[in-house]
Amino acid sequence: MTTDTASSHVKTHGRYIGAGLPRPDAWRLLHGRGRYTDDIKLARTAHVVFVRSPYAHAGISAINVTKAASSAGVIRVVTGKEVAALCQPWVGVLTHLKGLKSAAQYPLAMERARWQGEPVVAVAAESRAQAEDAAQLIDIDWEPLTAVTSPDTALDSRSPVIHPDLGDNLAYQREVDTGGVDEVFAGAHKVVEATFRTSRHTPVTLEPRSILADYNPAERQLTVYQSTQVPYMMQWILAKHFGLKEINVRVIAPDVGGGFGTKIHIYGDEMTAVALSMMLGRPVKFVSDRLESFVTDFHARGHLVKARMAVSVTGDIVGIEMDDLYGIGPYSGYPRGSANEAKQVLNLVGGPYKNRVYRGRTRVVFENKNMYGQYRAVGHPVACAVTEGLVDLAASAIGMDPAEFRYRNYINAEAYPYTLVTGPVFEKLSQHQAHEKLLDLMNYSALRLEQEELRRQGIYRGIGLAAFVEMSNPSSATYGQGGASIASQDGCTMKLTATGGITCAVSINEIGQGATAVVLQIAASAVGVSTENIKIVIGDTDVTPYGGGNWGSRGTGIGGEAVLQAGKALRQNILTFVALLTETEASVLSIRDNSVIETLTGKELMTLEEVARTAYFRSDKVPRDFSPELVVTRHFAQKTYDGICTNGIQGCYLEVDIETGFVRLLKHWVIDDCGTIINPLLVDEQIRGGVVQGIGGALFEECIYSSEGQLMNGSLIDYLVPMACEMPDIEVGHVSTPTATSELGAKGAGEAGTAGAPAAVMNAINDALKPFGVCVTEQPFTPERILRALGKV
Amino acid sequence: MPFGGVVKASAFSYAKPSSLSELFDLMEMYGDRAKLLAGGQSLIAALNMRLASPTVLLDINGITELSGIEVKGDVVRIGALTRHRSLEQSAEIKKHLPLVHKAMPFVAHAAIRTRGTFGGSVAFADAAAELPACCVVLDANIELASRKGRRIVSARNFFKGLYETDLQPDEVLISAEFPKLRVGYRSAFLELARRHGDYAVVGVAVHGKFQDDMFSDISMVFFGVADRPVHAVNAGRALESARLSPSTINTLRSAVSLDLETYGDIYHTAETKLHLAKVLAGRAVSIMALGRET
Ligand SMILES: Cc1cc2nc3c(=O)[nH]c(=O)nc-3n(C[C@H](O)[C@H](O)[C@H](O)COP(=O)(O)OP(=O)(O)OC[C@H]3O[C@@H](n4cnc5c(N)ncnc54)[C@H](O)[C@@H]3O)c2cc1C
């Protein structure tokens, strides 16, 4: 399978592949007919509300639930022990991240609470309001303990150890050293260094985490409706921890209002809702409210990285060294661990550049703060900010234009597949092309002139570039090989219906990103039918083939390929059948516009409706020794590399008000290479959304904790998510280098925007500040931080 | 701030009086267990987060006499129930109170302005809100009423602290009266917010005379800097009979330092706020002098 077959396939059958069609679900959602978990009403549903720890670290000496238990409408009040009796605890480690450690975590805190917001008591009542009334009547005797709230001191001997059994607060550590680092730094023409800080973020999905658990004791059958990215992972976890047979656990993901990684983790409150349903034998609903989302949805991205880069006199990067430290929650997340950011930062500092002298260390420490883990573009924005920040410093140190500096340092186009010094292999990047295209798109040289001119008038504008790499289409190396039952493959079942329609059941999920549109377009192209005749079925473990769901920019690349192969197989089966009926060869037939035709003449032989009718109702016309198979299933896993690396480059143009420190974004550009594009509208939407999230990190978002471990800005009033008014126009262009690991050739596109945007913004701010000889490296770049750098406050 | 498990207000009852006297009856009956409901843009959030748990909400939206903008003689009267959006779009406000007109787009977002009311903003007295600052800088008179009768309080004495005003528990805010713009007077309104529609990090409202290239009778009010809008008296004095020049701006900045004892917030230290206030002061008077729209 090569790039050529992918594109020739696209040419032959590709009416829909590459077409910018509107998403099929948009109309329904705009009609207000979305059906999210909270919209599902089952008779006798109980509503749960949680009492959470107000302390980051505290002993629980007594819990008095008497008053709450007799409050109006209350069905049951449970504490940790009762839930633990039904639900096995979990430990968030993966065997292939050697040394990653964590302690057993229970759904509800028992003797000790370890972060502000950890659930402690659950109240189930007839209504949410009644549960809230009762929750206020619960008395807990707390014994506040010293909290670990700074990664910088978490490993000090004076710091309390969060889990004494683990010995210390170090969850994970990894180092790489290619050798030769000290030598190149000692002999380098210039060495630049900086300390980069990125802040803890929370993803803020529009729809909060929601679950409706419905346990039927008569069949020991658990049906869970959940706002999740990963129905099959949930099925495995629920069966395992509640001691149920996997076939008796059904997970349904209705409409999901955003995921970003939030909804691939296990949460104690959700597990408690399931436990309550089992205890009560009735449906139990938990919908997280916005305030508890802030203190429970997994955080991410709070790194401190000291890094330096050595350059030669001609402008070649000759060495990079970096030391990364970040604090996770009091436990490593389950079942994916909280060390993937460490892996990605360590692997990807160095970006698309050909330097091969590298020393890096990453350390992950426990903190008494909210749980922490995978969030859109895991670790990439951190690695990219470090790399691209150093690149700009280095270019500046030798007086070279930052664009030119990048171009000369990219991995040579002939060097692919290219093995990184840290291990991963880049199948094929198109960095030089993307770079040239970006400079064209942004009119780079004219922009530089404008910047010069305005500077003379006291207007300080900056131009920032950020080349990025982005891992997608992960193999089983990410989780399966580490012992977690999280599928890296996906499947698609396609069926010709009785009137010639197609149903297409697929294991990837719709979380608002447009997966159904992608599946629809691939299926239509693969079979040769129009999209109106296809129905997509998604998000139900009783119905769809087995697969991984949505994470790691894998939906289109992995799930899409399964759809393509299933569609081709169904098409082949239909043609074989029709060839038999019409006494010709399948090879001279095609399907076009819902009919089987003779390829050469275009003559219609049978409509698909006739094909189906014959197969299903007129078996008398079917030869005795032949059975038409008009349902097919195909699976696909990417097995060649750990992941397929995508690449691109972003540009940012902004203005810094040097008296107030306020930044105004003027324009943002992205060139992205995600291989074969199925729907350009969706890809551009993904890139733009990703850029906005990246800009959020660069300018606004930060979970601010007090030294006692209290989240100080845990509401949408105080935690600043990026909003439309402040966003610049974002122009997106593409280079297409299909992956040769699949026929479709698609790579991920969901995380690229987020990966590169913070670095582009940072570099643009520092470019604007260049006349003052100062620079900022601590995200978000608030007015105050910029004023401080300028020495104004 | 609670952190979860609170999205539903605790149970309350609701009444919608159609006249002030009916309202006063209800207020008497419920005392401090009642809360007045105007646009609900601040109150409902507080109820849902259970920061307030009144027994009864007295919805004043049925009391028509509380609504409307009226120009009479030298004054403009704004009724408490006037929506932000009406102020924003009023030709009379634009003509006679251009400062208020300039301030309105900074108040939250369009959807919130459609519900939120003038009286709600003034009574709620958020220290970073725009309208209280407008009232103080334009020296408005605030009309309050209770069963016992009506009284007028100068806006300059009305704001007492963080969410604290001179409004007594048995009183309703009825309206505010602003002097109309006089000949030779100008104003400027500037605000820094991290995102459009957020409460101000720092804002300034300036009003006064600028004639023959000279400032006089200048009032300057800062918001978002302390527990209430701050009337910068020294700043006004520093500008008296001054012309626009770098040295005037320098003097002004020093005066602002004397006027303000800034508070920090979660993202800005008190020092940063003072710095920003000084920058805005200089920009605001430059805009006034140059007659540029803001
Ligand atoms: C997302 C968001 C952003 C916002 N941003 C801003 C902003 O940038 N600037 C800004 O100024 N405001 C902002 N607001 C607040 C908004 O302007 C509110 O409308 C205003 O603060 C309150 O007005 P209301 O009519 O909604 O009052 P309500 O919420 O109904 O009441 C607020 C309080 O005032 C009392 N009250 C109301 N009317 C009277 C009266 N006539 N007499 C006595 N007491 C009364 C109520 O009892 C209550 O205690 C924002 C609100 C939101 C939700």
CSV table of N, CA, C and O in Angstrom, one decimal, chain A residues 49 52-54 116-117 128-129 132-133 136 289 291-292 295 657 659-660 662 699-700 704 712-713 716 718-721 723 725-726 782-784 787-788 792-793, chain B residues 1-11 48-50 53 109 192-199 201 253 266-273 275-276 279-280 283:
chain,number,residue,atom,x,y,z
A,49,VAL,N,-25.5,13.7,44.3
A,49,VAL,CA,-24.7,14.9,44.6
A,49,VAL,C,-23.6,14.5,45.5
A,49,VAL,O,-23.8,13.6,46.4
A,52,ARG,N,-17.6,17.0,48.8
A,52,ARG,CA,-16.2,16.9,48.4
A,52,ARG,C,-15.3,17.5,49.5
A,52,ARG,O,-15.7,18.3,50.3
A,53,SER,N,-14.1,17.1,49.5
A,53,SER,CA,-13.1,17.6,50.5
A,53,SER,C,-12.9,19.1,50.2
A,53,SER,O,-12.5,19.5,49.1
A,54,PRO,N,-13.1,19.9,51.3
A,54,PRO,CA,-12.7,21.3,51.1
A,54,PRO,C,-11.2,21.5,51.3
A,54,PRO,O,-10.7,22.6,51.0
A,116,GLN,N,-8.4,18.9,47.1
A,116,GLN,CA,-9.7,19.7,47.3
A,116,GLN,C,-10.6,19.4,46.1
A,116,GLN,O,-10.2,19.6,45.0
A,117,GLY,N,-11.7,18.8,46.5
A,117,GLY,CA,-12.6,18.4,45.4
A,117,GLY,C,-12.8,16.9,45.4
A,117,GLY,O,-13.7,16.4,44.7
A,128,ARG,N,-32.3,16.4,42.0
A,128,ARG,CA,-31.0,17.0,42.2
A,128,ARG,C,-31.0,18.0,43.3
A,128,ARG,O,-30.2,18.1,44.2
A,129,ALA,N,-32.1,18.8,43.3
A,129,ALA,CA,-32.2,19.9,44.3
A,129,ALA,C,-32.3,19.3,45.7
A,129,ALA,O,-31.7,19.8,46.7
A,132,GLU,N,-29.0,18.2,46.8
A,132,GLU,CA,-28.1,19.3,47.2
A,132,GLU,C,-28.5,19.8,48.6
A,132,GLU,O,-27.7,20.1,49.4
A,133,ASP,N,-29.8,19.9,48.8
A,133,ASP,CA,-30.3,20.3,50.2
A,133,ASP,C,-29.7,19.3,51.2
A,133,ASP,O,-29.1,19.8,52.2
A,136,GLN,N,-25.9,19.5,52.1
A,136,GLN,CA,-25.5,20.6,53.0
A,136,GLN,C,-25.6,20.2,54.5
A,136,GLN,O,-25.2,21.0,55.4
A,289,ASP,N,-21.4,19.5,38.0
A,289,ASP,CA,-21.6,20.9,37.7
A,289,ASP,C,-20.3,21.6,37.4
A,289,ASP,O,-19.3,21.0,37.6
A,291,LEU,N,-18.6,23.9,38.7
A,291,LEU,CA,-17.7,24.2,39.8
A,291,LEU,C,-16.9,22.9,40.2
A,291,LEU,O,-15.7,22.9,40.4
A,292,GLU,N,-17.7,21.8,40.2
A,292,GLU,CA,-16.9,20.5,40.5
A,292,GLU,C,-16.1,20.1,39.3
A,292,GLU,O,-15.1,19.4,39.5
A,295,VAL,N,-12.6,21.2,39.8
A,295,VAL,CA,-11.7,20.6,40.8
A,295,VAL,C,-11.7,19.0,40.6
A,295,VAL,O,-11.1,18.4,41.4
A,657,ASP,N,0.9,46.1,23.9
A,657,ASP,CA,0.8,47.5,24.4
A,657,ASP,C,1.8,47.6,25.5
A,657,ASP,O,1.6,47.0,26.6
A,659,GLU,N,2.8,49.7,27.5
A,659,GLU,CA,2.5,50.4,28.8
A,659,GLU,C,1.5,49.6,29.6
A,659,GLU,O,1.6,49.8,30.9
A,660,THR,N,0.7,48.8,29.0
A,660,THR,CA,-0.3,48.1,29.9
A,660,THR,C,0.0,46.6,29.9
A,660,THR,O,-0.5,45.9,30.7
A,662,PHE,N,-0.9,44.5,27.8
A,662,PHE,CA,-2.0,43.8,27.1
A,662,PHE,C,-1.5,43.4,25.7
A,662,PHE,O,-0.8,44.1,25.0
A,699,LEU,N,-2.3,32.8,26.7
A,699,LEU,CA,-2.7,34.1,27.2
A,699,LEU,C,-3.6,34.1,28.4
A,699,LEU,O,-3.7,35.1,29.1
A,700,PHE,N,-4.4,33.1,28.6
A,700,PHE,CA,-5.4,33.2,29.6
A,700,PHE,C,-5.5,32.1,30.7
A,700,PHE,O,-5.6,32.4,31.8
A,704,ILE,N,-5.0,28.4,39.2
A,704,ILE,CA,-4.1,29.0,40.3
A,704,ILE,C,-4.5,28.4,41.6
A,704,ILE,O,-5.6,28.5,42.1
A,712,MET,N,-7.9,28.7,43.3
A,712,MET,CA,-8.4,30.1,43.6
A,712,MET,C,-9.3,30.6,42.5
A,712,MET,O,-9.9,31.6,42.7
A,713,ASN,N,-9.3,30.0,41.4
A,713,ASN,CA,-10.0,30.5,40.2
A,713,ASN,C,-10.9,29.5,39.6
A,713,ASN,O,-11.0,29.4,38.4
A,716,LEU,N,-16.0,29.9,36.0
A,716,LEU,CA,-15.9,30.5,34.7
A,716,LEU,C,-15.8,32.0,34.8
A,716,LEU,O,-15.5,32.7,33.8
A,718,ASP,N,-13.6,33.4,37.0
A,718,ASP,CA,-12.2,33.7,37.3
A,718,ASP,C,-11.2,32.9,36.4
A,718,ASP,O,-10.1,33.4,36.2
A,719,TYR,N,-11.6,31.7,35.9
A,719,TYR,CA,-10.7,31.0,35.0
A,719,TYR,C,-11.0,31.4,33.6
A,719,TYR,O,-12.1,31.3,33.1
A,720,LEU,N,-10.1,32.0,33.0
A,720,LEU,CA,-10.3,32.7,31.7
A,720,LEU,C,-10.2,31.8,30.5
A,720,LEU,O,-9.1,31.4,30.2
A,721,VAL,N,-11.3,31.3,30.0
A,721,VAL,CA,-11.2,30.6,28.7
A,721,VAL,C,-11.2,31.6,27.6
A,721,VAL,O,-11.7,32.7,27.7
A,723,MET,N,-12.2,33.6,24.4
A,723,MET,CA,-13.5,33.9,23.8
A,723,MET,C,-13.3,34.5,22.4
A,723,MET,O,-12.3,35.0,22.1
A,725,CYS,N,-14.2,37.1,20.9
A,725,CYS,CA,-13.8,38.6,20.7
A,725,CYS,C,-12.3,38.7,20.6
A,725,CYS,O,-11.8,39.6,19.9
A,726,GLU,N,-11.6,38.0,21.4
A,726,GLU,CA,-10.1,38.2,21.5
A,726,GLU,C,-9.4,37.4,20.4
A,726,GLU,O,-8.2,37.5,20.3
A,782,THR,N,0.4,36.9,31.0
A,782,THR,CA,-0.6,37.9,31.5
A,782,THR,C,0.0,39.3,31.3
A,782,THR,O,1.2,39.5,31.3
A,783,PRO,N,-0.9,40.3,31.3
A,783,PRO,CA,-0.3,41.7,31.3
A,783,PRO,C,0.7,41.9,32.4
A,783,PRO,O,1.7,42.5,32.2
A,784,GLU,N,0.4,41.4,33.6
A,784,GLU,CA,1.3,41.6,34.7
A,784,GLU,C,2.7,41.0,34.4
A,784,GLU,O,3.7,41.6,34.7
A,787,LEU,N,4.4,43.2,31.9
A,787,LEU,CA,4.9,44.5,32.6
A,787,LEU,C,6.1,44.2,33.5
A,787,LEU,O,7.0,45.0,33.5
A,788,ARG,N,6.1,43.1,34.1
A,788,ARG,CA,7.2,42.8,35.0
A,788,ARG,C,8.5,42.6,34.2
A,788,ARG,O,9.5,43.1,34.5
A,792,LYS,N,8.2,47.5,34.4
A,792,LYS,CA,7.3,48.6,34.7
A,792,LYS,C,6.6,48.4,36.0
A,792,LYS,O,6.0,49.3,36.5
A,793,VAL,N,6.5,47.2,36.5
A,793,VAL,CA,6.0,47.0,37.8
A,793,VAL,C,6.9,46.1,38.6
A,793,VAL,O,7.8,45.5,38.0
B,1,MET,N,-16.5,30.7,48.0
B,1,MET,CA,-17.0,30.0,46.7
B,1,MET,C,-17.2,28.5,47.0
B,1,MET,O,-16.2,27.8,47.4
B,2,PRO,N,-18.3,27.9,46.9
B,2,PRO,CA,-18.4,26.5,47.0
B,2,PRO,C,-17.7,25.8,45.8
B,2,PRO,O,-17.4,26.5,44.9
B,3,PHE,N,-17.5,24.5,45.9
B,3,PHE,CA,-16.8,24.0,44.7
B,3,PHE,C,-17.5,22.7,44.3
B,3,PHE,O,-17.0,21.6,44.1
B,4,GLY,N,-18.8,22.8,44.0
B,4,GLY,CA,-19.5,21.7,43.4
B,4,GLY,C,-20.7,21.2,44.2
B,4,GLY,O,-20.9,21.6,45.4
B,5,GLY,N,-21.5,20.5,43.5
B,5,GLY,CA,-22.7,20.0,44.2
B,5,GLY,C,-23.7,21.1,44.4
B,5,GLY,O,-24.7,20.9,45.2
B,6,VAL,N,-23.5,22.2,43.8
B,6,VAL,CA,-24.5,23.3,43.9
B,6,VAL,C,-24.8,23.9,42.6
B,6,VAL,O,-24.0,24.7,42.1
B,7,VAL,N,-25.9,23.5,42.0
B,7,VAL,CA,-26.3,24.2,40.8
B,7,VAL,C,-27.8,24.6,40.9
B,7,VAL,O,-28.3,25.3,40.0
B,8,LYS,N,-28.5,24.1,41.9
B,8,LYS,CA,-29.9,24.3,42.1
B,8,LYS,C,-30.1,25.2,43.3
B,8,LYS,O,-29.6,24.9,44.4
B,9,ALA,N,-30.8,26.3,43.1
B,9,ALA,CA,-31.1,27.2,44.2
B,9,ALA,C,-31.9,26.4,45.3
B,9,ALA,O,-32.6,25.5,44.9
B,10,SER,N,-31.7,26.8,46.5
B,10,SER,CA,-32.6,26.1,47.5
B,10,SER,C,-34.0,26.7,47.3
B,10,SER,O,-34.2,27.8,46.7
B,11,ALA,N,-35.0,26.0,47.8
B,11,ALA,CA,-36.4,26.3,47.4
B,11,ALA,C,-36.7,27.7,47.9
B,11,ALA,O,-36.3,28.2,49.0
B,48,ASN,N,-28.1,30.1,42.6
B,48,ASN,CA,-27.8,28.8,42.1
B,48,ASN,C,-26.5,28.2,42.8
B,48,ASN,O,-26.4,27.0,43.0
B,49,MET,N,-25.6,29.1,43.2
B,49,MET,CA,-24.4,28.7,43.9
B,49,MET,C,-24.7,28.6,45.4
B,49,MET,O,-23.7,28.4,46.2
B,50,ARG,N,-25.9,28.9,45.8
B,50,ARG,CA,-26.3,28.9,47.2
B,50,ARG,C,-25.5,29.9,48.0
B,50,ARG,O,-25.2,29.6,49.2
B,53,SER,N,-29.7,32.4,50.1
B,53,SER,CA,-30.9,31.5,50.1
B,53,SER,C,-32.1,32.3,50.7
B,53,SER,O,-32.5,32.0,51.8
B,109,HIS,N,-22.0,41.2,28.2
B,109,HIS,CA,-22.2,40.8,26.8
B,109,HIS,C,-23.6,41.2,26.4
B,109,HIS,O,-24.4,41.4,27.3
B,192,LEU,N,-9.7,48.4,30.9
B,192,LEU,CA,-8.9,47.3,30.5
B,192,LEU,C,-9.5,46.0,31.1
B,192,LEU,O,-9.8,46.0,32.3
B,193,ALA,N,-9.8,45.1,30.2
B,193,ALA,CA,-10.4,43.8,30.7
B,193,ALA,C,-9.6,42.7,29.9
B,193,ALA,O,-9.3,43.0,28.7
B,194,ARG,N,-9.4,41.6,30.5
B,194,ARG,CA,-8.6,40.6,29.8
B,194,ARG,C,-9.4,40.1,28.6
B,194,ARG,O,-8.9,39.7,27.6
B,195,ARG,N,-10.7,40.0,28.8
B,195,ARG,CA,-11.6,39.6,27.7
B,195,ARG,C,-12.7,40.5,27.6
B,195,ARG,O,-13.2,41.0,28.6
B,196,HIS,N,-13.2,40.7,26.4
B,196,HIS,CA,-14.3,41.6,26.2
B,196,HIS,C,-15.5,41.2,27.0
B,196,HIS,O,-15.9,40.0,27.0
B,197,GLY,N,-16.1,42.1,27.8
B,197,GLY,CA,-17.3,41.8,28.5
B,197,GLY,C,-17.0,41.4,30.0
B,197,GLY,O,-17.9,41.3,30.8
B,198,ASP,N,-15.7,41.1,30.3
B,198,ASP,CA,-15.4,40.9,31.7
B,198,ASP,C,-15.5,42.1,32.5
B,198,ASP,O,-15.3,43.2,32.0
B,199,TYR,N,-15.6,42.0,33.8
B,199,TYR,CA,-15.5,43.1,34.7
B,199,TYR,C,-14.1,43.7,34.5
B,199,TYR,O,-13.2,43.0,34.2
B,201,VAL,N,-10.4,45.1,34.8
B,201,VAL,CA,-9.2,45.0,35.6
B,201,VAL,C,-9.0,46.4,36.2
B,201,VAL,O,-8.8,46.5,37.4
B,253,ARG,N,-0.2,61.7,36.8
B,253,ARG,CA,0.1,60.3,37.3
B,253,ARG,C,0.5,60.3,38.8
B,253,ARG,O,0.1,59.4,39.5
B,266,ILE,N,-6.8,38.3,41.7
B,266,ILE,CA,-6.1,37.1,41.6
B,266,ILE,C,-5.0,37.1,40.5
B,266,ILE,O,-4.0,36.4,40.5
B,267,TYR,N,-5.2,38.0,39.5
B,267,TYR,CA,-4.2,38.1,38.4
B,267,TYR,C,-3.3,39.3,38.4
B,267,TYR,O,-2.4,39.4,37.7
B,268,HIS,N,-3.7,40.3,39.3
B,268,HIS,CA,-2.9,41.5,39.3
B,268,HIS,C,-2.6,42.0,40.7
B,268,HIS,O,-3.5,42.0,41.5
B,269,THR,N,-1.4,42.4,40.9
B,269,THR,CA,-1.1,42.9,42.2
B,269,THR,C,-1.6,44.3,42.3
B,269,THR,O,-1.9,45.0,41.3
B,270,ALA,N,-1.6,44.9,43.5
B,270,ALA,CA,-2.1,46.2,43.7
B,270,ALA,C,-1.2,47.2,43.0
B,270,ALA,O,-1.6,48.2,42.4
B,271,GLU,N,0.1,46.9,42.9
B,271,GLU,CA,1.1,47.7,42.2
B,271,GLU,C,0.8,47.8,40.7
B,271,GLU,O,0.8,48.8,40.1
B,272,THR,N,0.5,46.6,40.1
B,272,THR,CA,0.1,46.6,38.7
B,272,THR,C,-1.2,47.4,38.5
B,272,THR,O,-1.2,48.2,37.5
B,273,LYS,N,-2.1,47.3,39.3
B,273,LYS,CA,-3.4,48.0,39.2
B,273,LYS,C,-3.1,49.5,39.2
B,273,LYS,O,-3.6,50.3,38.4
B,275,HIS,N,-0.3,51.0,38.5
B,275,HIS,CA,0.4,51.4,37.2
B,275,HIS,C,-0.6,51.5,36.1
B,275,HIS,O,-0.5,52.5,35.3
B,276,LEU,N,-1.5,50.5,36.0
B,276,LEU,CA,-2.5,50.6,34.9
B,276,LEU,C,-3.4,51.8,35.0
B,276,LEU,O,-3.7,52.4,34.0
B,279,VAL,N,-1.6,54.8,33.7
B,279,VAL,CA,-1.6,54.8,32.2
B,279,VAL,C,-2.9,55.2,31.7
B,279,VAL,O,-3.0,56.1,30.8
B,280,LEU,N,-4.0,54.6,32.2
B,280,LEU,CA,-5.3,54.9,31.7
B,280,LEU,C,-5.6,56.4,31.9
B,280,LEU,O,-6.3,57.1,31.1
B,283,ARG,N,-4.0,58.4,29.3
B,283,ARG,CA,-4.7,58.2,28.0
B,283,ARG,C,-6.1,58.9,27.9
B,283,ARG,O,-6.4,59.4,26.9
